[in-house]
Amino acid sequence: MEYTNTPAASILSERLSQLDYLLQCVSVQPYSIPLRLKIAKVYQSLGYPDLAIGEAYLALVLLDEISDEGEYYEQATEAATADAAATDSLIDQPVGKEEPLIWAMKCWSNTAYTILVDCLINCACLRSAFDYNSRALKAFPESAVFKAYKETLSTILHAYCKTKNINFQDLDVQDYPDRGFVRRELYPWNKHEPDRYAPETLEFLNEEIAVIAPKLEVRVTELPILSPENASNEKTPSDQSPSFVKQLGVFAKEDLAPGEEILKEKSILTAVGRLHDSFCDACSASLPNSRDEGKESPIPCEECDEVFFCSPQCHELSSLYHPALCDVSFDLSGVPAKEAADSLYSLLLLRALAMAETQDMHPLDLKEVKFIWGDYHGLDLPKVWKTDSDGQLADPFGGVPQTLPFSFEANILRPLHMLEKMDINIFEQSPRYSFWVFNTLYSKFRGTASARQGLDGRPEVGAVHPLWCLANHSCDPNVRWEWQGSIRFWVREKLVEWEGRPETERPGLKEGEEVLSHYCDVRLPVRERREWAVGALGGNCMCRRCVWEEAKEKRKADTV
Ligand SMILES: C[S@@+](CC[C@H](N)C(=O)[O-])C[C@H]1O[C@@H](n2cnc3c(N)ncnc32)[C@H](O)[C@@H]1O
């Protein structure tokens, strides 16, 4: 990354170097509370309040380990005693006769709560902020800082009630909003992201795709940059020429006939949010009922007997993730319906962490994850990141847009809980299983995962098919797909009917033509299609059918 000579850019560069140094230190001193707090402060000063929350929370966990004599009592106490004796441990000198360790712990606890509450408010996690501020006020009843946060929270919550037209007194703490958006970013220190357009990347992806789709290849292509505003009534997209961005796409290597099956991909990066014995644990195919005659019976895991596989192949593939999860139950089936989709992303995260642990790899180096699209903001950080002349951030995110959904539960607590269930030491392994790694995985999954609903309309199964998801979208697709365990593409035998299509067009793909999938129900009218696909596309669809149909609607409206 190039750092221009603006004052903000050099401050950014300095803070990133500081972070780099502290991250190296924490890999050798994973139980150091002041070090966790220093990292939290640097994240905060860089405009990543979400990452600061994670480190401040770890500092609180370490403090609890000492006070409650928890599993890591010895390591945490040893580190804290050494830190309390050191001079640069973020604390004032002890007053009176208080023991240095007790005094230091009080100071660290105060700092941890301050960072946590401030950042939770900035990330719109108001219920969690309220909860931690109440605990802080119990520990430090006279603190002007926590009293001020109480006021701030009350003001924000009153304003929230006003917009929702509800009485503040009627709002239960459990119903306080607790979810916001944070920066969706290729973090400057992330060394795991490949150059997706480099010849060696394309060579690797084409070797992989040759196995499951011998007539297709991955190529670099150009796509219009989409934004949610570009179809608003004031600006007509067809009047503007969109800017383009380099991305990957899937192309035909030879002429493909209508009806031909051209891709069949099985993935183990799957998530099942319902009863485990109804779906193959590896590929998520529905399992045959025990009464289904002539069907092979599901194969159980011989160790835990809790998960089942649809075939010997899936049973074998489970050796790539299941050892880390064998006998571990992580049930999210009880989450409220409105959180069901988010919980599938968490289960995909769990699968990726289990794959990394079983294969002893960094999660971002897994081949199923490494090359997939993270839909990062793509802005030049040294140019967009903003501070004033004193180095104060323009806003808690440094002026950088926020599009990644974030909650304390999904991005901090749940991943740590998953690691603990897999018996992973959350302190010593924090360089590999870090909060920015969870965010990066969530960014990738949100850009590419498919979900299938159950009969009640609730998202039930999710999966990332790393090669299939390289295909781009059109509301006039040339393939159709089906997902039942494996995902399959067929060349369409019948093209979608819409008025603007040139009459000469026939189904089938010519050599070199792009495979165009669909991310929404293409039977719907343009407005509904765009609403459906906006999340997956990052903006309103600008395919030729959408542009044509929107123009027609506009002409119709103008004549009325
Ligand atoms: C599942 S990925 C598709 C593969 C992606 N192009 C890549 O490089 O890996 C989805 C992303 O591709 C882009 N995309 C797909 N179809 C598009 C279209 N018709 N117009 C513009 N962008 C599109 C959007 O950025 C979207 O977030």
XYZ file of C-alpha atoms and ligand atoms in Angstrom:
587
model
C 0.000 0.000 0.000
C 1.350 3.447 -0.943
C 1.274 6.080 1.742
C 1.017 9.534 0.208
C 2.568 12.445 1.989
C -0.581 13.904 3.490
C -0.436 14.333 7.286
C -3.310 11.852 7.755
C -1.555 9.254 5.603
C 1.630 9.488 7.617
C -0.321 9.204 10.903
C -2.041 6.132 9.467
C 1.271 4.627 8.497
C 2.705 5.310 11.960
C -0.280 3.722 13.732
C -0.143 0.681 11.473
C 3.540 0.211 12.337
C 2.652 0.486 16.013
C -0.031 -2.170 15.554
C 2.380 -4.424 13.712
C 4.849 -4.178 16.586
C 2.198 -4.858 19.247
C 0.811 -7.843 17.339
C 4.302 -9.319 17.267
C 4.628 -8.719 21.030
C 1.296 -10.388 21.828
C 2.276 -13.522 19.960
C 5.013 -14.010 22.593
C 3.074 -12.544 25.544
C -0.472 -13.776 24.869
C -1.618 -13.377 28.481
C -0.509 -9.775 28.926
C -3.505 -7.624 29.852
C -1.882 -4.218 29.214
C -0.683 -5.459 25.832
C -4.248 -6.446 24.863
C -5.374 -2.983 25.964
C -2.634 -1.250 23.989
C -3.684 -3.186 20.881
C -7.317 -2.235 21.533
C -6.314 1.426 21.752
C -4.351 1.310 18.519
C -7.271 -0.382 16.733
C -9.500 2.357 18.119
C -7.111 5.047 16.885
C -7.093 3.410 13.432
C -10.894 3.472 13.173
C -11.581 -0.198 13.892
C -13.758 -0.005 17.033
C -15.003 -3.537 16.308
C -11.485 -4.979 16.559
C -10.828 -2.885 19.675
C -13.913 -4.473 21.287
C -12.396 -7.926 20.775
C -9.082 -7.094 22.437
C -10.696 -5.170 25.322
C -12.985 -8.134 25.884
C -9.979 -10.511 25.988
C -8.399 -8.211 28.595
C -11.563 -8.522 30.715
C -11.558 -12.296 30.311
C -7.940 -12.399 31.546
C -8.875 -10.246 34.544
C -11.701 -12.675 35.343
C -9.303 -15.605 34.971
C -7.235 -14.080 37.778
C -10.110 -13.107 40.074
C -12.102 -16.316 39.562
C -9.069 -18.626 39.447
C -10.091 -19.858 36.022
C -8.440 -22.258 33.586
C -5.684 -19.770 32.713
C -5.217 -18.476 36.253
C -1.511 -19.295 36.462
C -0.499 -17.886 33.081
C -2.633 -14.764 33.543
C -1.390 -14.127 37.092
C 2.232 -14.612 36.128
C 1.907 -12.204 33.199
C -0.063 -9.646 35.243
C 2.441 -9.707 38.104
C 5.283 -9.030 35.673
C 3.277 -6.311 33.906
C 2.295 -4.669 37.208
C 5.941 -4.415 38.139
C 6.880 -2.887 34.782
C 6.808 0.852 34.356
C 5.019 1.172 31.007
C 1.886 -0.798 31.817
C -0.715 1.901 31.054
C -1.275 2.692 34.713
C -0.638 5.456 37.224
C 1.505 4.704 40.230
C -0.231 2.867 43.080
C -1.493 5.117 45.864
C -1.234 4.328 49.532
C -0.478 0.788 50.535
C -2.353 -0.991 47.796
C -0.522 -3.968 46.314
C 0.789 -3.192 42.807
C -1.056 -6.163 41.245
C -4.422 -5.228 42.813
C -3.942 -1.602 41.825
C -2.915 -2.538 38.290
C -5.911 -4.835 37.866
C -8.265 -2.035 38.885
C -6.677 0.325 36.359
C -6.750 -2.284 33.575
C -10.358 -3.148 34.328
C -11.299 0.542 34.171
C -9.505 0.940 30.821
C -10.999 -2.265 29.397
C -14.561 -1.213 30.284
C -13.976 2.283 28.904
C -12.770 0.978 25.541
C -15.444 -1.707 25.411
C -18.398 0.558 26.151
C -17.190 3.389 23.916
C -16.582 1.068 20.964
C -19.807 -0.906 21.466
C -21.732 2.373 21.296
C -19.846 3.315 18.130
C -20.717 -0.044 16.582
C -24.411 0.445 17.483
C -24.369 -2.528 19.872
C -26.448 -0.713 22.451
C -27.694 -3.649 24.491
C -24.146 -4.947 24.972
C -22.874 -1.419 25.706
C -25.615 -0.984 28.310
C -24.755 -4.333 29.864
C -21.008 -3.619 30.132
C -21.570 -0.057 31.305
C -23.817 -1.359 34.110
C -21.060 -3.779 35.159
C -18.511 -0.946 34.971
C -20.694 1.269 37.161
C -20.936 -1.529 39.708
C -17.145 -1.813 39.791
C -16.541 1.962 39.639
C -19.686 3.644 41.033
C -18.085 7.089 41.208
C -16.657 7.085 37.697
C -17.645 10.205 35.756
C -16.786 8.354 32.520
C -19.302 5.543 33.020
C -21.935 7.970 34.294
C -21.440 9.953 31.078
C -21.799 6.784 28.953
C -25.055 6.048 30.780
C -26.330 9.467 29.719
C -25.126 8.980 26.153
C -26.831 5.599 25.924
C -30.041 7.024 27.304
C -30.010 9.844 24.716
C -29.374 7.408 21.845
C -32.068 5.017 23.064
C -34.629 7.804 23.446
C -33.893 8.928 19.883
C -34.252 5.309 18.728
C -37.636 5.007 20.430
C -38.771 8.214 18.779
C -37.911 6.925 15.302
C -39.687 3.642 16.053
C -42.646 5.411 17.624
C -42.374 3.502 20.897
C -42.374 4.598 24.489
C -38.902 4.369 26.069
C -40.393 2.933 29.309
C -41.899 0.085 27.264
C -38.579 -0.867 25.697
C -37.082 -3.884 27.462
C -33.259 -3.989 27.753
C -33.340 -7.277 25.820
C -34.901 -5.388 22.900
C -32.264 -2.642 22.705
C -30.716 -2.593 19.235
C -27.495 -4.587 19.235
C -26.170 -4.738 15.699
C -24.373 -2.265 13.457
C -22.005 -2.060 10.516
C -18.220 -1.924 10.459
C -15.549 -1.541 7.799
C -15.515 -4.381 5.273
C -11.903 -4.308 4.445
C -8.875 -6.042 3.089
C -6.938 -5.156 6.245
C -3.573 -3.549 5.455
C -1.797 -6.190 7.567
C -3.604 -9.136 5.959
C -0.823 -11.075 4.215
C -3.058 -14.009 3.281
C -5.129 -12.465 0.517
C -3.787 -13.535 -2.879
C -3.490 -11.334 -5.938
C -6.693 -12.689 -7.478
C -5.664 -11.580 -10.953
C -2.089 -12.913 -10.974
C -1.262 -15.618 -13.561
C -0.428 -18.126 -10.800
C -3.858 -17.572 -9.188
C -5.633 -18.145 -12.487
C -3.495 -21.192 -13.136
C -4.441 -22.641 -9.726
C -8.156 -21.873 -10.133
C -8.183 -23.339 -13.626
C -6.557 -26.535 -12.420
C -9.296 -26.775 -9.791
C -12.190 -25.950 -12.124
C -10.906 -28.419 -14.745
C -11.826 -31.245 -12.361
C -15.446 -30.212 -11.825
C -16.175 -28.311 -15.040
C -13.758 -29.355 -17.807
C -15.376 -27.092 -20.404
C -15.166 -23.928 -18.297
C -12.360 -21.618 -17.271
C -11.843 -18.729 -14.857
C -10.814 -15.414 -16.382
C -10.336 -11.837 -15.338
C -13.238 -9.687 -16.463
C -14.588 -6.180 -15.995
C -17.850 -5.535 -14.155
C -19.777 -2.321 -13.613
C -19.394 -0.827 -10.136
C -22.873 -0.953 -8.664
C -24.296 1.171 -5.905
C -27.694 1.051 -4.199
C -28.370 4.636 -5.355
C -27.845 4.021 -9.035
C -31.431 3.120 -9.662
C -33.077 5.812 -7.566
C -35.639 7.986 -9.285
C -33.481 11.092 -9.391
C -30.653 9.399 -11.235
C -31.460 7.040 -14.045
C -28.757 4.435 -14.397
C -29.256 4.169 -18.107
C -28.363 7.882 -18.371
C -24.991 7.325 -16.728
C -22.069 5.316 -17.875
C -20.985 3.159 -14.922
C -17.358 2.767 -13.900
C -15.883 -0.677 -14.191
C -13.806 -2.821 -11.868
C -11.606 -5.840 -12.443
C -13.064 -9.080 -11.091
C -13.121 -12.780 -11.897
C -15.739 -14.607 -13.940
C -16.328 -18.045 -15.481
C -16.190 -18.551 -19.255
C -16.912 -21.290 -21.807
C -13.758 -22.910 -23.251
C -15.759 -24.353 -26.161
C -19.261 -24.152 -27.626
C -21.803 -25.537 -25.148
C -25.103 -27.062 -26.190
C -28.461 -26.329 -24.519
C -29.210 -28.810 -21.710
C -25.558 -29.804 -21.185
C -24.431 -30.232 -17.565
C -21.312 -28.098 -17.323
C -20.360 -27.981 -13.637
C -20.802 -30.192 -10.602
C -19.166 -28.991 -7.405
C -19.267 -30.509 -3.944
C -18.180 -28.398 -1.008
C -17.555 -29.145 2.651
C -17.786 -25.461 3.550
C -21.399 -25.923 4.578
C -23.680 -25.067 7.471
C -26.842 -26.711 8.701
C -29.013 -24.697 11.054
C -31.458 -27.462 11.847
C -31.594 -31.073 12.962
C -28.285 -32.697 12.235
C -29.605 -36.103 11.311
C -31.650 -34.710 8.419
C -28.670 -33.515 6.384
C -25.259 -34.834 5.378
C -22.836 -33.134 7.740
C -20.250 -32.702 4.970
C -22.115 -31.585 1.840
C -25.523 -30.719 3.387
C -27.542 -32.986 1.048
C -30.852 -34.154 2.564
C -30.366 -37.628 4.012
C -32.698 -40.425 3.024
C -35.329 -41.341 5.549
C -34.683 -44.704 7.249
C -37.883 -45.931 5.560
C -36.761 -44.881 2.043
C -36.307 -48.198 0.302
C -33.448 -48.701 -2.109
C -31.521 -45.687 -0.774
C -28.165 -46.092 0.929
C -28.384 -45.596 4.683
C -26.557 -42.576 6.085
C -23.101 -43.312 7.501
C -22.565 -42.102 11.086
C -19.277 -40.775 12.468
C -17.964 -43.866 14.240
C -16.442 -41.757 17.041
C -19.251 -39.458 18.125
C -22.231 -41.068 16.405
C -23.787 -37.589 16.280
C -23.305 -36.605 12.643
C -24.172 -38.499 9.486
C -22.863 -38.571 5.936
C -24.696 -39.238 2.687
C -21.903 -41.294 1.083
C -18.506 -42.885 1.701
C -16.998 -39.933 -0.210
C -18.497 -37.388 2.213
C -17.492 -39.574 5.147
C -13.916 -39.438 3.881
C -14.051 -35.702 3.208
C -15.123 -35.129 6.802
C -11.552 -35.983 7.860
C -10.715 -32.448 6.657
C -12.806 -30.773 9.403
C -14.656 -33.177 11.659
C -11.768 -34.208 13.957
C -11.836 -30.684 15.450
C -15.587 -30.914 15.988
C -16.047 -34.566 16.914
C -18.153 -34.726 20.078
C -18.570 -30.946 20.040
C -22.115 -29.725 19.803
C -22.712 -26.173 18.740
C -26.393 -25.615 18.378
C -27.817 -22.440 16.876
C -31.185 -23.936 15.939
C -32.896 -21.972 18.706
C -31.992 -18.477 17.453
C -34.977 -16.234 16.626
C -36.182 -16.397 13.005
C -34.856 -12.911 12.219
C -31.336 -14.034 13.167
C -31.477 -17.360 11.300
C -29.624 -16.082 8.209
C -26.860 -14.539 10.331
C -26.518 -17.722 12.330
C -25.822 -19.659 9.119
C -22.840 -17.346 8.510
C -21.650 -18.169 12.031
C -21.936 -21.886 11.291
C -19.914 -21.383 8.103
C -17.325 -19.623 10.249
C -17.330 -22.597 12.618
C -16.740 -24.964 9.692
C -13.864 -22.830 8.365
C -12.248 -22.704 11.821
C -12.614 -26.471 12.186
C -11.077 -26.994 8.728
C -8.161 -24.738 9.665
C -7.630 -26.474 12.985
C -7.862 -29.985 11.550
C -5.541 -29.168 8.661
C -3.240 -27.021 10.827
C -3.566 -24.055 8.492
C -4.375 -20.393 8.809
C -8.119 -20.102 8.046
C -7.485 -17.509 5.347
C -5.111 -19.898 3.560
C -7.721 -22.624 3.091
C -8.201 -23.096 -0.635
C -11.976 -23.008 -0.148
C -11.649 -19.510 1.329
C -8.530 -17.900 -0.069
C -9.722 -17.019 -3.549
C -13.304 -16.062 -2.892
C -14.595 -12.567 -3.245
C -14.707 -10.566 0.004
C -16.533 -7.572 -1.469
C -14.194 -5.245 0.450
C -14.710 -1.512 0.022
C -11.685 -1.376 -2.308
C -10.921 2.267 -1.465
C -7.398 3.587 -1.229
C -7.044 3.778 2.562
C -4.346 6.469 2.745
C -6.658 8.679 0.689
C -9.983 8.034 2.419
C -8.845 7.646 6.031
C -9.357 10.978 7.787
C -8.133 12.690 10.945
C -7.909 16.298 12.039
C -4.562 18.026 12.525
C -4.328 16.598 16.089
C -4.649 13.054 14.803
C -8.257 12.669 16.029
C -10.339 10.487 13.746
C -12.984 12.191 11.593
C -15.436 9.646 13.022
C -14.994 6.343 14.922
C -14.297 4.577 11.601
C -11.830 7.148 10.295
C -14.315 8.253 7.620
C -14.168 4.846 5.909
C -17.583 3.412 4.878
C -19.072 0.546 6.880
C -20.915 -2.266 5.122
C -20.081 -5.384 7.137
C -22.814 -6.347 9.622
C -21.385 -6.575 13.132
C -22.666 -7.691 16.498
C -20.860 -8.404 19.763
C -22.475 -11.827 19.815
C -21.708 -12.934 16.227
C -18.296 -11.331 15.694
C -16.724 -11.582 19.155
C -18.431 -13.917 21.635
C -19.585 -16.696 19.314
C -16.244 -17.225 17.515
C -14.397 -17.306 20.868
C -16.954 -19.754 22.216
C -16.475 -21.948 19.121
C -12.696 -21.960 19.617
C -13.071 -22.866 23.274
C -15.401 -25.716 22.392
C -12.742 -27.022 20.007
C -10.256 -26.826 22.871
C -8.272 -24.077 21.188
C -6.391 -21.721 23.498
C -7.960 -18.342 22.622
C -4.955 -16.414 23.958
C -2.015 -18.371 22.590
C -3.761 -18.976 19.270
C -5.014 -15.411 18.905
C -2.612 -14.541 16.043
C -4.232 -17.260 13.929
C -7.771 -16.885 15.219
C -8.029 -13.142 15.483
C -11.054 -10.865 15.328
C -9.934 -9.392 11.993
C -9.713 -12.953 10.650
C -13.335 -13.603 11.703
C -14.410 -10.355 9.998
C -12.548 -11.293 6.824
C -14.211 -14.713 6.783
C -17.626 -13.139 7.333
C -16.935 -10.684 4.473
C -16.134 -13.567 2.159
C -19.129 -15.658 3.190
C -21.554 -12.772 2.912
C -20.376 -12.150 -0.648
C -20.646 -15.725 -1.842
C -22.687 -18.119 0.313
C -25.915 -19.675 -0.908
C -28.715 -20.461 1.516
C -31.675 -22.766 1.221
C -34.887 -22.253 3.132
C -36.852 -24.821 5.065
C -40.580 -25.335 4.591
C -41.297 -22.508 7.050
C -39.236 -20.059 4.996
C -36.448 -19.995 7.563
C -32.878 -20.260 6.153
C -31.906 -23.824 6.914
C -28.747 -24.754 5.030
C -25.880 -22.579 3.830
C -22.813 -23.317 1.727
C -19.922 -21.715 -0.065
C -18.997 -23.428 -3.329
C -15.663 -21.759 -4.042
C -15.630 -22.261 -7.818
C -19.326 -21.962 -8.573
C -19.326 -18.641 -6.726
C -16.898 -17.168 -9.245
C -19.755 -16.964 -11.768
C -21.317 -13.521 -12.135
C -24.979 -12.628 -12.198
C -27.418 -11.666 -14.906
C -31.213 -11.454 -14.855
C -30.959 -13.021 -18.296
C -28.783 -15.995 -17.318
C -27.487 -18.522 -19.828
C -27.332 -21.339 -17.243
C -29.657 -22.726 -14.632
C -28.489 -24.271 -11.388
C -29.628 -26.665 -8.753
C -28.186 -27.317 -5.325
C -28.730 -30.581 -3.508
C -25.501 -31.613 -1.864
C -23.473 -30.704 -4.935
C -24.215 -27.621 -6.951
C -24.777 -28.096 -10.681
C -24.927 -25.836 -13.711
C -26.756 -26.710 -16.915
C -26.817 -24.663 -20.094
C -30.357 -23.283 -20.318
C -32.600 -25.035 -22.771
C -34.986 -22.123 -22.734
C -33.915 -18.530 -22.274
C -35.787 -16.232 -19.877
C -38.585 -14.434 -21.687
C -38.313 -10.659 -21.835
C -39.332 -8.249 -24.542
C -36.038 -6.542 -25.255
C -34.113 -9.642 -26.315
C -32.917 -9.666 -29.934
C -35.041 -12.248 -31.774
C -32.029 -14.062 -33.192
C -30.705 -15.142 -29.781
C -30.856 -18.859 -28.987
C -29.889 -20.900 -25.902
C -26.351 -22.300 -25.736
C -22.963 -20.677 -25.192
C -20.291 -19.927 -27.755
C -16.609 -20.489 -26.969
C -15.314 -17.517 -24.951
C -18.781 -16.446 -23.758
C -19.232 -15.708 -20.042
C -21.311 -18.088 -17.933
C -23.990 -15.946 -16.341
C -25.714 -17.352 -13.296
C -28.547 -15.727 -11.338
C -28.599 -14.574 -7.731
C -32.334 -13.840 -7.613
C -35.594 -15.197 -8.955
C -35.495 -14.092 -12.593
C -39.274 -14.471 -12.997
C -39.855 -11.321 -10.941
C -40.239 -7.768 -12.304
C -37.152 -5.552 -12.414
C -37.713 -3.717 -9.112
C -38.205 -6.904 -7.081
C -35.275 -8.608 -8.783
C -33.024 -5.707 -7.907
C -34.199 -5.671 -4.296
C -33.473 -9.398 -3.997
C -30.018 -9.268 -5.558
C -28.802 -5.990 -4.056
C -27.135 -7.668 -1.055
C -25.206 -10.146 -3.197
C -24.273 -7.578 -5.855
C -23.479 -4.606 -3.622
C -25.859 -2.434 -5.652
C -28.687 -2.441 -8.158
C -28.324 -4.862 -11.047
C -27.346 -3.179 -14.314
C -27.625 -6.200 -16.604
C -28.996 -5.427 -20.040
C -32.416 -6.815 -19.115
C -32.695 -4.644 -15.985
C -31.564 -1.529 -17.854
C -34.046 -2.224 -20.678
C -36.981 -3.011 -18.381
C -36.290 -0.051 -16.141
C -36.206 2.289 -19.143
C -39.521 0.832 -20.292
C -41.092 1.398 -16.867
C -39.810 4.966 -16.888
C -41.255 5.648 -20.349
C -44.566 4.231 -19.145
C -44.529 6.432 -16.037
C -43.648 9.517 -18.124
C -46.624 9.030 -20.430
C -49.136 8.709 -17.556
C -20.259 -14.297 -6.038
S -19.200 -13.042 -6.571
C -18.994 -13.372 -8.275
C -17.550 -13.551 -8.629
C -16.718 -12.313 -8.513
N -16.836 -11.523 -9.730
C -15.268 -12.632 -8.232
O -14.380 -11.900 -8.711
O -14.996 -13.561 -7.482
C -20.324 -11.725 -6.485
C -19.724 -10.376 -6.765
O -19.464 -10.247 -8.150
C -19.864 -8.969 -8.636
N -20.898 -9.169 -9.655
C -21.495 -10.316 -9.993
N -22.365 -10.128 -11.000
C -22.316 -8.824 -11.311
C -22.984 -7.997 -12.260
N -23.878 -8.484 -13.090
N -22.675 -6.685 -12.288
C -21.763 -6.168 -11.455
N -21.108 -6.888 -10.523
C -21.373 -8.195 -10.446
C -20.369 -8.181 -7.440
O -19.304 -7.383 -6.986
C -20.692 -9.252 -6.425
O -20.493 -8.775 -5.121
